[in-house]
Short mmCIF file of C-alpha atoms in Angstrom, two decimals:
data_model
loop_
_atom_site.label_atom_id
_atom_site.label_comp_id
_atom_site.label_asym_id
_atom_site.label_seq_id
_atom_site.Cartn_x
_atom_site.Cartn_y
_atom_site.Cartn_z
CA UNK A 1 -27.23 9.83 7.37
CA UNK A 2 -23.78 11.35 7.81
CA UNK A 3 -20.99 8.79 7.59
CA UNK A 4 -17.63 8.51 9.29
CA UNK A 5 -15.66 9.50 6.19
CA UNK A 6 -17.54 12.76 5.82
CA UNK A 7 -17.06 13.54 9.47
CA UNK A 8 -13.35 12.89 9.34
CA UNK A 9 -12.99 14.84 6.08
CA UNK A 10 -14.57 17.91 7.69
CA UNK A 11 -12.54 17.58 10.85
CA UNK A 12 -9.30 17.09 8.95
CA UNK A 13 -10.00 20.26 6.99
CA UNK A 14 -10.42 22.11 10.27
CA UNK A 15 -7.57 20.58 12.23
CA UNK A 16 -4.87 19.98 9.63
CA UNK A 17 -5.68 22.33 6.77
CA UNK A 18 -6.57 25.50 8.65
CA UNK A 19 -10.20 25.70 7.49
CA UNK A 20 -11.83 28.47 9.43
CA UNK A 21 -14.49 31.09 9.44
CA UNK A 22 -12.20 34.05 9.18
CA UNK A 23 -14.58 36.61 10.49
CA UNK A 24 -18.05 37.43 11.64
CA UNK A 25 -18.53 41.12 11.01
CA UNK A 26 -21.47 43.04 12.36
CA UNK A 27 -22.20 46.06 10.20
CA UNK A 28 -23.81 48.87 12.17
CA UNK A 29 -25.35 51.99 10.69
CA UNK A 30 -24.53 55.13 12.66
CA UNK A 31 -26.86 57.47 10.81
CA UNK A 32 -29.21 57.66 13.79
CA UNK A 33 -26.31 58.87 15.97
CA UNK A 34 -25.75 62.10 14.06
CA UNK A 35 -25.77 65.26 16.14
CA UNK A 36 -24.28 68.69 15.63
CA UNK A 37 -22.79 68.47 19.11
CA UNK A 38 -19.56 66.48 19.15
CA UNK A 39 -19.96 65.12 22.69
CA UNK A 40 -23.51 63.96 22.00
CA UNK A 41 -22.36 62.36 18.74
CA UNK A 42 -19.59 60.44 20.51
CA UNK A 43 -21.98 59.33 23.23
CA UNK A 44 -24.57 58.18 20.67
CA UNK A 45 -21.94 56.25 18.70
CA UNK A 46 -20.67 54.53 21.82
CA UNK A 47 -24.16 53.50 22.91
CA UNK A 48 -25.34 52.31 19.50
CA UNK A 49 -22.27 50.14 18.95
CA UNK A 50 -22.20 48.81 22.51
CA UNK A 51 -25.87 47.85 22.52
CA UNK A 52 -25.72 46.29 19.07
CA UNK A 53 -22.55 44.25 19.53
CA UNK A 54 -22.32 43.40 23.22
CA UNK A 55 -23.21 39.75 22.55
CA UNK A 56 -21.25 39.41 19.31
CA UNK A 57 -18.07 37.88 20.72
CA UNK A 58 -19.85 35.44 23.04
CA UNK A 59 -22.20 34.33 20.26
CA UNK A 60 -19.23 33.76 17.95
CA UNK A 61 -17.49 31.67 20.58
CA UNK A 62 -20.62 29.60 21.27
CA UNK A 63 -21.09 28.83 17.58
CA UNK A 64 -17.42 27.93 17.20
CA UNK A 65 -17.67 25.48 20.07
CA UNK A 66 -20.94 23.88 19.02
CA UNK A 67 -19.91 23.23 15.44
CA UNK A 68 -16.24 22.68 16.13
CA UNK A 69 -15.17 25.28 13.57
CA UNK A 70 -12.80 28.07 14.62
CA UNK A 71 -14.17 31.57 14.16
CA UNK A 72 -10.98 33.58 14.16
CA UNK A 73 -12.16 37.17 14.28
CA UNK A 74 -15.20 39.03 15.46
CA UNK A 75 -15.37 42.48 13.98
CA UNK A 76 -17.53 45.52 13.51
CA UNK A 77 -17.91 47.81 10.54
CA UNK A 78 -19.67 51.17 10.78
CA UNK A 79 -21.04 53.78 8.40
CA UNK A 80 -18.18 55.84 6.91
CA UNK A 81 -17.33 58.29 9.68
CA UNK A 82 -16.83 61.20 7.27
CA UNK A 83 -20.63 61.14 6.77
CA UNK A 84 -21.48 60.70 10.44
CA UNK A 85 -19.12 63.38 11.71
CA UNK A 86 -19.87 65.95 9.01
CA UNK A 87 -22.20 68.12 11.07
CA UNK A 88 -20.21 68.00 14.32
CA UNK A 89 -16.56 67.96 13.30
CA UNK A 90 -14.97 71.32 12.55
CA UNK A 91 -11.37 70.13 12.60
CA UNK A 92 -9.31 67.00 12.08
CA UNK A 93 -8.87 66.68 15.83
CA UNK A 94 -12.66 66.53 16.22
CA UNK A 95 -12.60 63.46 13.98
CA UNK A 96 -9.84 61.93 16.11
CA UNK A 97 -12.18 62.03 19.13
CA UNK A 98 -14.58 59.80 17.17
CA UNK A 99 -11.72 57.40 16.35
CA UNK A 100 -10.98 57.18 20.07
CA UNK A 101 -14.64 56.51 20.88
CA UNK A 102 -14.66 53.71 18.29
CA UNK A 103 -11.45 52.27 19.75
CA UNK A 104 -12.88 52.36 23.26
CA UNK A 105 -16.18 50.67 22.42
CA UNK A 106 -14.44 48.08 20.24
CA UNK A 107 -12.25 47.06 23.15
CA UNK A 108 -15.21 47.08 25.51
CA UNK A 109 -17.16 44.56 23.43
CA UNK A 110 -13.99 42.53 22.85
CA UNK A 111 -13.71 42.56 19.05
CA UNK A 112 -10.43 42.45 17.09
CA UNK A 113 -10.93 45.28 14.62
CA UNK A 114 -13.45 47.98 13.85
CA UNK A 115 -13.60 49.34 10.32
CA UNK A 116 -15.32 52.39 8.95
CA UNK A 117 -13.12 55.34 9.78
CA UNK A 118 -13.69 56.04 6.14
CA UNK A 119 -14.63 58.48 3.44
CA UNK A 120 -16.24 57.92 0.05
CA UNK A 121 -14.72 60.44 -2.32
CA UNK A 122 -14.73 58.72 -5.70
CA UNK A 123 -16.02 61.81 -7.47
CA UNK A 124 -15.35 64.72 -5.14
CA UNK A 125 -14.42 65.62 -1.59
CA UNK A 126 -16.55 67.62 0.82
CA UNK A 127 -14.84 69.64 3.53
CA UNK A 128 -15.69 66.95 6.08
CA UNK A 129 -14.25 64.23 3.82
CA UNK A 130 -11.02 66.20 3.59
CA UNK A 131 -10.85 66.75 7.36
CA UNK A 132 -11.37 63.05 7.99
CA UNK A 133 -8.69 62.02 5.49
CA UNK A 134 -6.26 64.51 7.04
CA UNK A 135 -7.01 63.14 10.51
CA UNK A 136 -6.16 59.55 9.52
CA UNK A 137 -2.45 59.61 10.54
CA UNK A 138 -3.24 60.83 14.04
CA UNK A 139 -6.34 58.63 14.39
CA UNK A 140 -4.44 55.47 13.44
CA UNK A 141 -1.45 56.36 15.61
CA UNK A 142 -3.55 56.99 18.69
CA UNK A 143 -5.91 54.02 18.46
CA UNK A 144 -5.25 50.29 18.32
CA UNK A 145 -8.11 48.55 16.56
CA UNK A 146 -9.69 51.22 14.37
CA UNK A 147 -9.25 50.70 10.63
CA UNK A 148 -9.61 53.27 7.93
CA UNK A 149 -10.40 53.20 4.23
CA UNK A 150 -11.00 55.72 1.50
CA UNK A 151 -12.79 54.99 -1.75
CA UNK A 152 -11.14 57.25 -4.31
CA UNK A 153 -12.55 55.99 -7.58
CA UNK A 154 -15.14 53.90 -9.37
CA UNK A 155 -16.00 52.75 -12.87
CA UNK A 156 -19.02 55.08 -12.82
CA UNK A 157 -17.25 58.21 -11.57
CA UNK A 158 -13.61 57.97 -12.57
CA UNK A 159 -10.71 58.58 -10.21
CA UNK A 160 -10.47 61.50 -7.82
CA UNK A 161 -6.81 62.34 -8.30
CA UNK A 162 -6.86 65.06 -5.63
CA UNK A 163 -7.77 62.39 -3.10
CA UNK A 164 -5.13 60.03 -4.51
CA UNK A 165 -2.47 62.74 -4.14
CA UNK A 166 -3.65 63.55 -0.62
CA UNK A 167 -3.53 59.89 0.37
CA UNK A 168 0.09 59.68 -0.78
CA UNK A 169 0.86 62.24 1.92
CA UNK A 170 -1.48 60.62 4.46
CA UNK A 171 0.24 57.24 4.07
CA UNK A 172 3.69 58.79 4.58
CA UNK A 173 2.47 60.74 7.62
CA UNK A 174 0.83 57.64 9.08
CA UNK A 175 4.12 55.78 8.61
CA UNK A 176 6.05 58.54 10.36
CA UNK A 177 3.62 58.75 13.26
CA UNK A 178 3.94 55.02 13.90
CA UNK A 179 7.65 54.68 13.02
CA UNK A 180 8.52 53.28 16.47
CA UNK A 181 6.27 50.38 15.61
CA UNK A 182 7.56 49.63 12.08
CA UNK A 183 5.05 52.08 10.62
CA UNK A 184 2.25 49.64 11.51
CA UNK A 185 -0.37 52.39 11.30
CA UNK A 186 -0.37 51.88 7.53
CA UNK A 187 -1.50 48.27 7.94
CA UNK A 188 -4.85 49.71 9.02
CA UNK A 189 -5.41 51.93 5.98
CA UNK A 190 -6.79 50.84 2.61
CA UNK A 191 -7.38 52.90 -0.51
CA UNK A 192 -10.17 51.52 -2.73
CA UNK A 193 -11.58 51.78 -6.20
CA UNK A 194 -15.11 50.31 -6.58
CA UNK A 195 -15.31 49.44 -2.85
CA UNK A 196 -18.18 47.02 -2.13
CA UNK A 197 -20.76 48.06 0.46
CA UNK A 198 -20.67 44.76 2.26
CA UNK A 199 -17.03 43.84 2.76
CA UNK A 200 -16.40 41.99 6.03
CA UNK A 201 -12.60 42.00 5.60
CA UNK A 202 -10.38 44.51 7.33
CA UNK A 203 -8.84 46.93 7.00
CA UNK A 204 -11.19 47.98 4.23
CA UNK A 205 -14.49 47.09 5.89
CA UNK A 206 -17.18 49.71 6.34
CA UNK A 207 -20.95 49.52 6.66
CA UNK A 208 -22.28 50.65 3.30
CA UNK A 209 -24.79 53.47 3.12
CA UNK A 210 -27.11 51.18 1.14
CA UNK A 211 -27.22 48.57 3.92
CA UNK A 212 -29.84 47.90 6.60
CA UNK A 213 -29.51 49.25 10.14
CA UNK A 214 -27.53 46.23 11.29
CA UNK A 215 -26.29 43.24 9.35
CA UNK A 216 -24.21 40.10 9.86
CA UNK A 217 -21.59 39.34 7.20
CA UNK A 218 -19.31 36.33 7.29
CA UNK A 219 -15.98 35.72 5.60
CA UNK A 220 -14.77 32.15 5.17
CA UNK A 221 -11.31 31.05 4.24
CA UNK A 222 -9.45 27.88 3.51
CA UNK A 223 -6.37 28.15 1.29
CA UNK A 224 -4.93 25.08 3.01
CA UNK A 225 -8.02 23.03 2.17
CA UNK A 226 -7.78 23.92 -1.52
CA UNK A 227 -4.07 23.17 -1.59
CA UNK A 228 -4.54 19.75 0.03
CA UNK A 229 -7.34 18.91 -2.40
CA UNK A 230 -5.10 19.86 -5.33
CA UNK A 231 -2.27 17.68 -4.05
CA UNK A 232 -4.52 14.71 -4.78
CA UNK A 233 -4.91 15.65 -8.47
CA UNK A 234 -1.28 16.49 -9.20
CA UNK A 235 -0.46 16.17 -12.91
CA UNK A 236 -4.11 16.05 -14.02
CA UNK A 237 -5.47 18.43 -16.67
CA UNK A 238 -7.15 21.79 -16.17
CA UNK A 239 -10.66 20.35 -16.25
CA UNK A 240 -9.99 18.14 -13.26
CA UNK A 241 -8.03 20.91 -11.54
CA UNK A 242 -10.92 23.34 -11.88
CA UNK A 243 -13.52 20.78 -10.78
CA UNK A 244 -11.49 20.08 -7.66
CA UNK A 245 -11.23 23.78 -6.73
CA UNK A 246 -14.96 24.26 -7.32
CA UNK A 247 -15.99 21.32 -5.14
CA UNK A 248 -13.71 22.41 -2.34
CA UNK A 249 -14.86 26.03 -2.52
CA UNK A 250 -18.44 24.78 -2.29
CA UNK A 251 -17.78 22.88 0.93
CA UNK A 252 -15.85 25.73 2.48
CA UNK A 253 -18.57 28.23 1.67
CA UNK A 254 -21.31 26.00 3.09
CA UNK A 255 -19.64 26.28 6.47
CA UNK A 256 -19.74 30.06 6.15
CA UNK A 257 -23.39 30.02 5.20
CA UNK A 258 -24.23 27.87 8.23
CA UNK A 259 -22.31 30.10 10.63
CA UNK A 260 -23.82 33.24 9.10
CA UNK A 261 -27.35 31.86 9.49
CA UNK A 262 -26.72 30.79 13.09
CA UNK A 263 -25.11 34.08 14.10
CA UNK A 264 -27.85 36.03 12.42
CA UNK A 265 -30.60 34.06 14.21
CA UNK A 266 -28.96 34.21 17.63
CA UNK A 267 -28.17 37.90 17.49
CA UNK A 268 -31.48 38.82 15.89
CA UNK A 269 -29.67 40.68 13.15
CA UNK A 270 -30.37 40.03 9.45
CA UNK A 271 -27.89 37.94 7.47
CA UNK A 272 -26.05 39.97 4.85
CA UNK A 273 -23.56 38.08 2.75
CA UNK A 274 -21.00 35.33 2.83
CA UNK A 275 -17.69 36.43 1.41
CA UNK A 276 -16.21 33.30 -0.09
CA UNK A 277 -12.56 34.00 -0.05
CA UNK A 278 -9.19 32.44 0.10
CA UNK A 279 -7.54 34.79 2.55
CA UNK A 280 -4.15 33.58 3.73
CA UNK A 281 -2.57 33.90 7.16
CA UNK A 282 1.10 33.70 8.14
CA UNK A 283 0.47 30.15 9.45
CA UNK A 284 2.24 27.38 7.55
CA UNK A 285 -0.15 25.71 5.10
CA UNK A 286 -2.50 28.68 4.93
CA UNK A 287 -1.09 30.28 1.82
CA UNK A 288 -2.53 31.31 -1.56
CA UNK A 289 1.00 31.30 -3.02
CA UNK A 290 1.25 27.60 -2.10
CA UNK A 291 -1.90 26.91 -4.16
CA UNK A 292 -0.32 28.68 -7.15
CA UNK A 293 2.75 26.51 -6.59
CA UNK A 294 0.54 23.42 -6.48
CA UNK A 295 -1.13 24.48 -9.74
CA UNK A 296 2.31 24.40 -11.28
CA UNK A 297 4.49 27.51 -10.93
CA UNK A 298 7.76 27.23 -9.02
CA UNK A 299 7.14 30.45 -7.11
CA UNK A 300 4.35 33.02 -7.19
CA UNK A 301 5.57 35.53 -9.74
CA UNK A 302 6.93 33.01 -12.25
CA UNK A 303 5.47 33.09 -15.80
CA UNK A 304 2.03 31.48 -15.66
CA UNK A 305 1.21 32.94 -12.26
CA UNK A 306 -1.41 35.41 -13.48
CA UNK A 307 -3.22 32.68 -15.43
CA UNK A 308 -3.08 30.32 -12.46
CA UNK A 309 -4.47 33.02 -10.17
CA UNK A 310 -7.21 33.89 -12.66
CA UNK A 311 -8.46 30.32 -12.83
CA UNK A 312 -8.21 29.91 -9.06
CA UNK A 313 -10.21 33.07 -8.42
CA UNK A 314 -12.87 32.13 -10.95
CA UNK A 315 -13.31 28.56 -9.74
CA UNK A 316 -13.55 29.70 -6.12
CA UNK A 317 -16.41 32.01 -7.07
CA UNK A 318 -18.13 29.39 -9.22
CA UNK A 319 -17.91 26.75 -6.50
CA UNK A 320 -19.03 29.07 -3.76
CA UNK A 321 -21.85 30.76 -5.63
CA UNK A 322 -24.23 27.84 -5.19
CA UNK A 323 -23.31 27.25 -1.56
CA UNK A 324 -24.67 30.50 -0.18
CA UNK A 325 -27.91 32.35 -0.63
CA UNK A 326 -26.12 35.72 -0.73
CA UNK A 327 -22.57 36.06 -1.93
CA UNK A 328 -20.85 39.40 -1.88
CA UNK A 329 -17.95 41.34 -0.50
CA UNK A 330 -14.59 40.78 -2.09
CA UNK A 331 -15.10 37.09 -2.87
CA UNK A 332 -12.08 35.45 -4.44
CA UNK A 333 -8.39 35.01 -3.68
CA UNK A 334 -6.48 37.56 -1.67
CA UNK A 335 -2.81 38.05 -2.48
CA UNK A 336 -1.27 40.00 0.37
CA UNK A 337 2.47 39.71 0.79
CA UNK A 338 3.26 39.92 4.49
CA UNK A 339 0.31 37.73 5.51
CA UNK A 340 1.26 34.84 3.24
CA UNK A 341 4.37 32.73 3.87
CA UNK A 342 4.50 31.51 0.26
CA UNK A 343 4.39 35.07 -1.05
CA UNK A 344 7.16 36.10 1.35
CA UNK A 345 9.29 33.21 0.09
CA UNK A 346 8.59 34.24 -3.50
CA UNK A 347 9.73 37.82 -2.82
CA UNK A 348 12.84 36.59 -1.03
CA UNK A 349 13.65 34.26 -3.93
CA UNK A 350 13.44 37.20 -6.34
CA UNK A 351 10.48 35.68 -8.19
CA UNK A 352 7.91 38.30 -7.21
CA UNK A 353 8.15 42.04 -7.83
CA UNK A 354 5.74 44.89 -7.24
CA UNK A 355 5.09 45.09 -10.98
CA UNK A 356 4.15 41.39 -11.21
CA UNK A 357 1.89 41.79 -8.19
CA UNK A 358 0.17 44.67 -9.96
CA UNK A 359 -0.43 42.42 -12.98
CA UNK A 360 -1.84 39.72 -10.70
CA UNK A 361 -4.27 42.20 -9.16
CA UNK A 362 -6.05 42.38 -12.52
CA UNK A 363 -7.41 38.89 -11.85
CA UNK A 364 -7.50 38.60 -8.05
CA UNK A 365 -10.21 39.80 -5.74
CA UNK A 366 -8.52 42.87 -4.27
CA UNK A 367 -5.20 44.51 -5.01
CA UNK A 368 -1.79 45.48 -3.74
CA UNK A 369 -2.24 44.30 -0.18
CA UNK A 370 0.13 44.45 2.80
CA UNK A 371 3.20 45.39 0.83
CA UNK A 372 6.08 46.89 2.80
CA UNK A 373 8.13 49.40 0.81
CA UNK A 374 11.21 51.51 1.65
CA UNK A 375 10.56 54.24 4.23
CA UNK A 376 12.04 56.94 2.04
CA UNK A 377 9.54 56.34 -0.80
CA UNK A 378 8.20 59.73 -1.91
CA UNK A 379 4.53 60.46 -1.29
CA UNK A 380 4.06 61.21 -4.99
CA UNK A 381 5.44 57.76 -5.85
CA UNK A 382 2.94 56.18 -3.45
CA UNK A 383 0.18 58.26 -5.07
CA UNK A 384 1.37 57.02 -8.47
CA UNK A 385 1.17 53.39 -7.37
CA UNK A 386 -2.33 54.05 -5.98
CA UNK A 387 -3.39 55.70 -9.25
CA UNK A 388 -2.17 52.70 -11.27
CA UNK A 389 -4.08 50.27 -9.11
CA UNK A 390 -7.25 52.41 -9.09
CA UNK A 391 -7.08 52.57 -12.89
CA UNK A 392 -7.03 48.77 -13.09
CA UNK A 393 -10.19 48.67 -10.99
CA UNK A 394 -11.91 51.48 -12.85
CA UNK A 395 -11.28 50.14 -16.35
CA UNK A 396 -12.01 46.51 -15.49
CA UNK A 397 -15.11 47.17 -13.39
CA UNK A 398 -13.67 45.37 -10.39
CA UNK A 399 -12.69 46.25 -6.86
CA UNK A 400 -9.06 47.11 -6.37
CA UNK A 401 -7.29 48.28 -3.26
CA UNK A 402 -3.92 49.44 -2.07
CA UNK A 403 -2.42 48.83 1.36
CA UNK A 404 1.20 49.93 1.24
CA UNK A 405 3.43 50.33 4.27
CA UNK A 406 6.42 52.61 3.80
CA UNK A 407 8.51 51.41 6.75
CA UNK A 408 10.41 54.40 8.08
CA UNK A 409 14.12 53.69 8.49
CA UNK A 410 14.13 50.52 6.40
CA UNK A 411 15.19 49.87 2.82
CA UNK A 412 14.56 47.24 0.17
CA UNK A 413 15.73 43.82 1.31
CA UNK A 414 15.23 44.49 5.06
CA UNK A 415 12.43 42.66 6.87
CA UNK A 416 9.63 43.97 8.97
CA UNK A 417 7.46 42.19 11.55
CA UNK A 418 3.96 43.41 12.37
CA UNK A 419 3.10 40.42 14.55
CA UNK A 420 0.00 38.24 14.66
CA UNK A 421 -2.32 37.97 11.69
CA UNK A 422 -0.57 40.82 9.86
CA UNK A 423 2.60 38.77 9.66
CA UNK A 424 6.06 39.79 8.56
CA UNK A 425 7.74 40.33 5.26
CA UNK A 426 10.52 41.70 3.18
CA UNK A 427 10.61 45.35 2.11
CA UNK A 428 9.96 45.35 -1.63
CA UNK A 429 11.78 47.42 -4.18
CA UNK A 430 9.89 50.37 -5.70
CA UNK A 431 10.52 51.86 -9.14
CA UNK A 432 12.51 55.04 -8.45
CA UNK A 433 11.52 57.07 -11.52
CA UNK A 434 9.40 60.09 -10.76
CA UNK A 435 5.68 60.63 -11.41
CA UNK A 436 5.54 64.01 -9.66
CA UNK A 437 4.17 65.93 -12.61
CA UNK A 438 1.51 63.30 -13.23
CA UNK A 439 0.04 63.19 -9.72
CA UNK A 440 0.47 66.92 -9.08
CA UNK A 441 -1.86 67.82 -11.95
CA UNK A 442 -4.86 67.53 -9.64
CA UNK A 443 -8.49 67.08 -10.62
CA UNK A 444 -10.26 63.94 -11.72
CA UNK A 445 -9.67 61.22 -14.28
CA UNK A 446 -13.00 60.88 -16.16
CA UNK A 447 -15.02 57.68 -16.02
CA UNK A 448 -14.27 55.25 -18.84
CA UNK A 449 -16.53 54.97 -21.90
CA UNK A 450 -18.06 51.66 -20.79
CA UNK A 451 -19.49 53.38 -17.70
CA UNK A 452 -22.21 54.97 -19.86
CA UNK A 453 -24.63 52.08 -19.46
CA UNK A 454 -28.09 53.18 -18.46
CA UNK B 1 -34.46 15.53 17.23
CA UNK B 2 -31.32 17.29 18.44
CA UNK B 3 -28.51 15.43 16.72
CA UNK B 4 -24.92 15.66 17.86
CA UNK B 5 -21.90 13.98 16.30
CA UNK B 6 -19.34 12.64 18.75
CA UNK B 7 -15.92 11.71 17.45
CA UNK B 8 -13.36 9.79 19.47
CA UNK B 9 -9.79 9.50 18.24
CA UNK B 10 -6.77 8.14 20.07
CA UNK B 11 -4.64 5.13 20.97
CA UNK B 12 -6.74 2.01 21.28
CA UNK B 13 -7.42 0.67 24.75
CA UNK B 14 -10.01 -1.49 26.48
CA UNK B 15 -13.27 0.17 27.53
CA UNK B 16 -13.40 3.37 25.46
CA UNK B 17 -16.84 2.66 24.03
CA UNK B 18 -18.11 1.44 27.41
CA UNK B 19 -17.09 4.63 29.17
CA UNK B 20 -18.54 6.94 26.54
CA UNK B 21 -21.78 4.94 26.35
CA UNK B 22 -22.16 4.87 30.13
CA UNK B 23 -21.85 8.65 30.25
CA UNK B 24 -24.43 9.04 27.48
CA UNK B 25 -26.87 6.65 29.16
CA UNK B 26 -26.53 8.45 32.49
CA UNK B 27 -27.47 11.68 30.75
CA UNK B 28 -30.39 10.21 28.75
CA UNK B 29 -28.64 10.74 25.45
CA UNK B 30 -29.81 8.20 22.86
CA UNK B 31 -27.31 6.64 20.45
CA UNK B 32 -28.60 6.51 16.86
CA UNK B 33 -25.54 5.24 15.04
CA UNK B 34 -22.01 4.11 15.80
CA UNK B 35 -19.17 3.46 13.36
CA UNK B 36 -15.78 2.48 14.58
CA UNK B 37 -12.49 1.45 12.98
CA UNK B 38 -8.96 0.84 14.15
CA UNK B 39 -6.24 2.05 11.80
CA UNK B 40 -2.68 0.99 12.77
CA UNK B 41 -3.43 0.90 16.48
CA UNK B 42 -5.44 4.11 16.42
CA UNK B 43 -9.01 4.03 17.57
CA UNK B 44 -11.45 6.03 15.46
CA UNK B 45 -15.10 6.26 16.38
CA UNK B 46 -18.04 8.35 15.30
CA UNK B 47 -21.40 8.39 17.04
CA UNK B 48 -24.59 10.08 16.07
CA UNK B 49 -26.62 10.77 19.19
CA UNK B 50 -29.91 12.43 19.98
CA UNK B 51 -29.91 14.89 22.86
CA UNK B 52 -33.57 15.85 22.80
CA UNK B 53 -34.49 13.79 25.89
CA UNK B 54 -31.48 14.90 27.89
CA UNK B 55 -31.66 17.58 30.54
CA UNK B 56 -27.96 18.40 30.14
CA UNK B 57 -27.07 21.21 27.74
CA UNK B 58 -24.65 20.94 24.83
CA UNK B 59 -21.80 22.89 26.41
CA UNK B 60 -21.91 20.72 29.54
CA UNK B 61 -21.95 17.46 27.62
CA UNK B 62 -19.14 18.67 25.37
CA UNK B 63 -16.93 19.68 28.31
CA UNK B 64 -17.65 16.51 30.30
CA UNK B 65 -16.88 14.24 27.34
CA UNK B 66 -13.67 16.15 26.67
CA UNK B 67 -12.59 15.55 30.27
CA UNK B 68 -13.65 11.91 30.12
CA UNK B 69 -11.48 11.57 26.99
CA UNK B 70 -8.47 13.06 28.73
CA UNK B 71 -8.88 10.46 31.47
CA UNK B 72 -8.57 7.56 29.00
CA UNK B 73 -6.04 9.19 26.68
CA UNK B 74 -8.29 9.90 23.68
CA UNK B 75 -9.64 13.07 22.13
CA UNK B 76 -13.42 13.36 22.25
CA UNK B 77 -15.17 16.07 20.28
CA UNK B 78 -18.83 17.02 20.12
CA UNK B 79 -20.23 18.93 17.19
CA UNK B 80 -23.74 19.72 16.11
CA UNK B 81 -24.75 17.72 13.08
CA UNK B 82 -25.55 20.73 10.90
CA UNK B 83 -21.94 21.44 9.99
CA UNK B 84 -21.57 18.03 8.30
CA UNK B 85 -25.01 18.18 6.79
CA UNK B 86 -24.46 21.55 5.20
CA UNK B 87 -21.01 20.65 3.93
CA UNK B 88 -21.78 17.26 2.42
CA UNK B 89 -25.46 17.44 1.42
CA UNK B 90 -26.94 19.79 -1.13
#
């Protein structure tokens, strides 16, 4: 029988340490909506999403209330729109009409974000992929909750440098189109290498083409819970440190598994995966950087940080793996800057640079995430940063991502505020030396030698 | 069996248990277990109850107990048992 200590431990995690289910994401396949007529396509998309997700928000709220665990976001991911729109869209503006349909239906069913305005171009781009990518600035400027991602590389295919170069321009254009709003359009755009099919986290979520018709994925998060647990073993050796992280990750993930099962049963939609992550928020005490500090570095970015992050990421996965029947997504620790108060402090203290963040992405679960850079950063420089990060993913057979925000009109040292879950942060300095000739070569970087496993 | 965990936390005062128990009895909710402590003047109680014979639904009971708590200056929370079970039992 459950005892009072266990009950108060759980409730303290929820109330004081910001334990939450970060998101319930319903993945919806749009393949059965395809039509060569744009109006019919938009109508089909609207109806499929509305009928699939109309009860999603209410179900999430009911579960949250019954178990007493906050479920922060309810989201939808859809099949990459470049595939769905291919037969109907003859121009970028045609794709923008789909973005607006997605925005409208997302608001109608009451979700926070809808991901999947995406293209998968890791090896090559079709004409429709290119049109979609070119429509991204306008689509993100004219919608509120639609998120976009582009997979430009993988360990099996190499890196599509034409797409990388194009995305450098797209990011700058998106920044310019949303400059009145601190270039916030770029917070909704992620560039991936080795994107997983089942990622419930925005802005990079999309419903993979290998998935079932509809699926429920859940992302759990509790950086504050891990930090509090580590406070109790201060000064102990690595063995005890790692054990503590594992045990905590197990408990956190069990909550996700329970919510995923409940949501799946109530909505009559199969359960996909639990993404066992430490995803920070701007709230005090909900920071991955604070965990690194607790492990023993003065600020994120100090020597030792990469090792500390590596062990954290690994222990989170080990602890969570047994707690859920299906683990997937981007499981591990996220290290965004603007969404994490401890990371913001580290940048402001001068401890954390873009280059150190890049090194940390070799061992974290994603990549360069939510990093504000000067508004006058050249598009080729952005493409160069993307190429570096994609190369880390390609060579190390892991997912990497880039979400950079060149904030028009601001320079290194200024601050920017995106509000809400996206947080605020300092503009980080970018290396000013040119990579024009490198990214302008065009073509594709071949897949690495260790991709030849078959 | 439809097990619910009720937690009551707040400043100690006379009659907290009586009021909660009266409400539960009126709604045919059976108490399976009670543990209660007082730490530096703060009242801390956990109850495991069975709702299977009650005609009231979970949301109603949860809202009514929350209101009852406000009336006596304590915080009353209802949660389904599964969250604790899944977190603390393999």
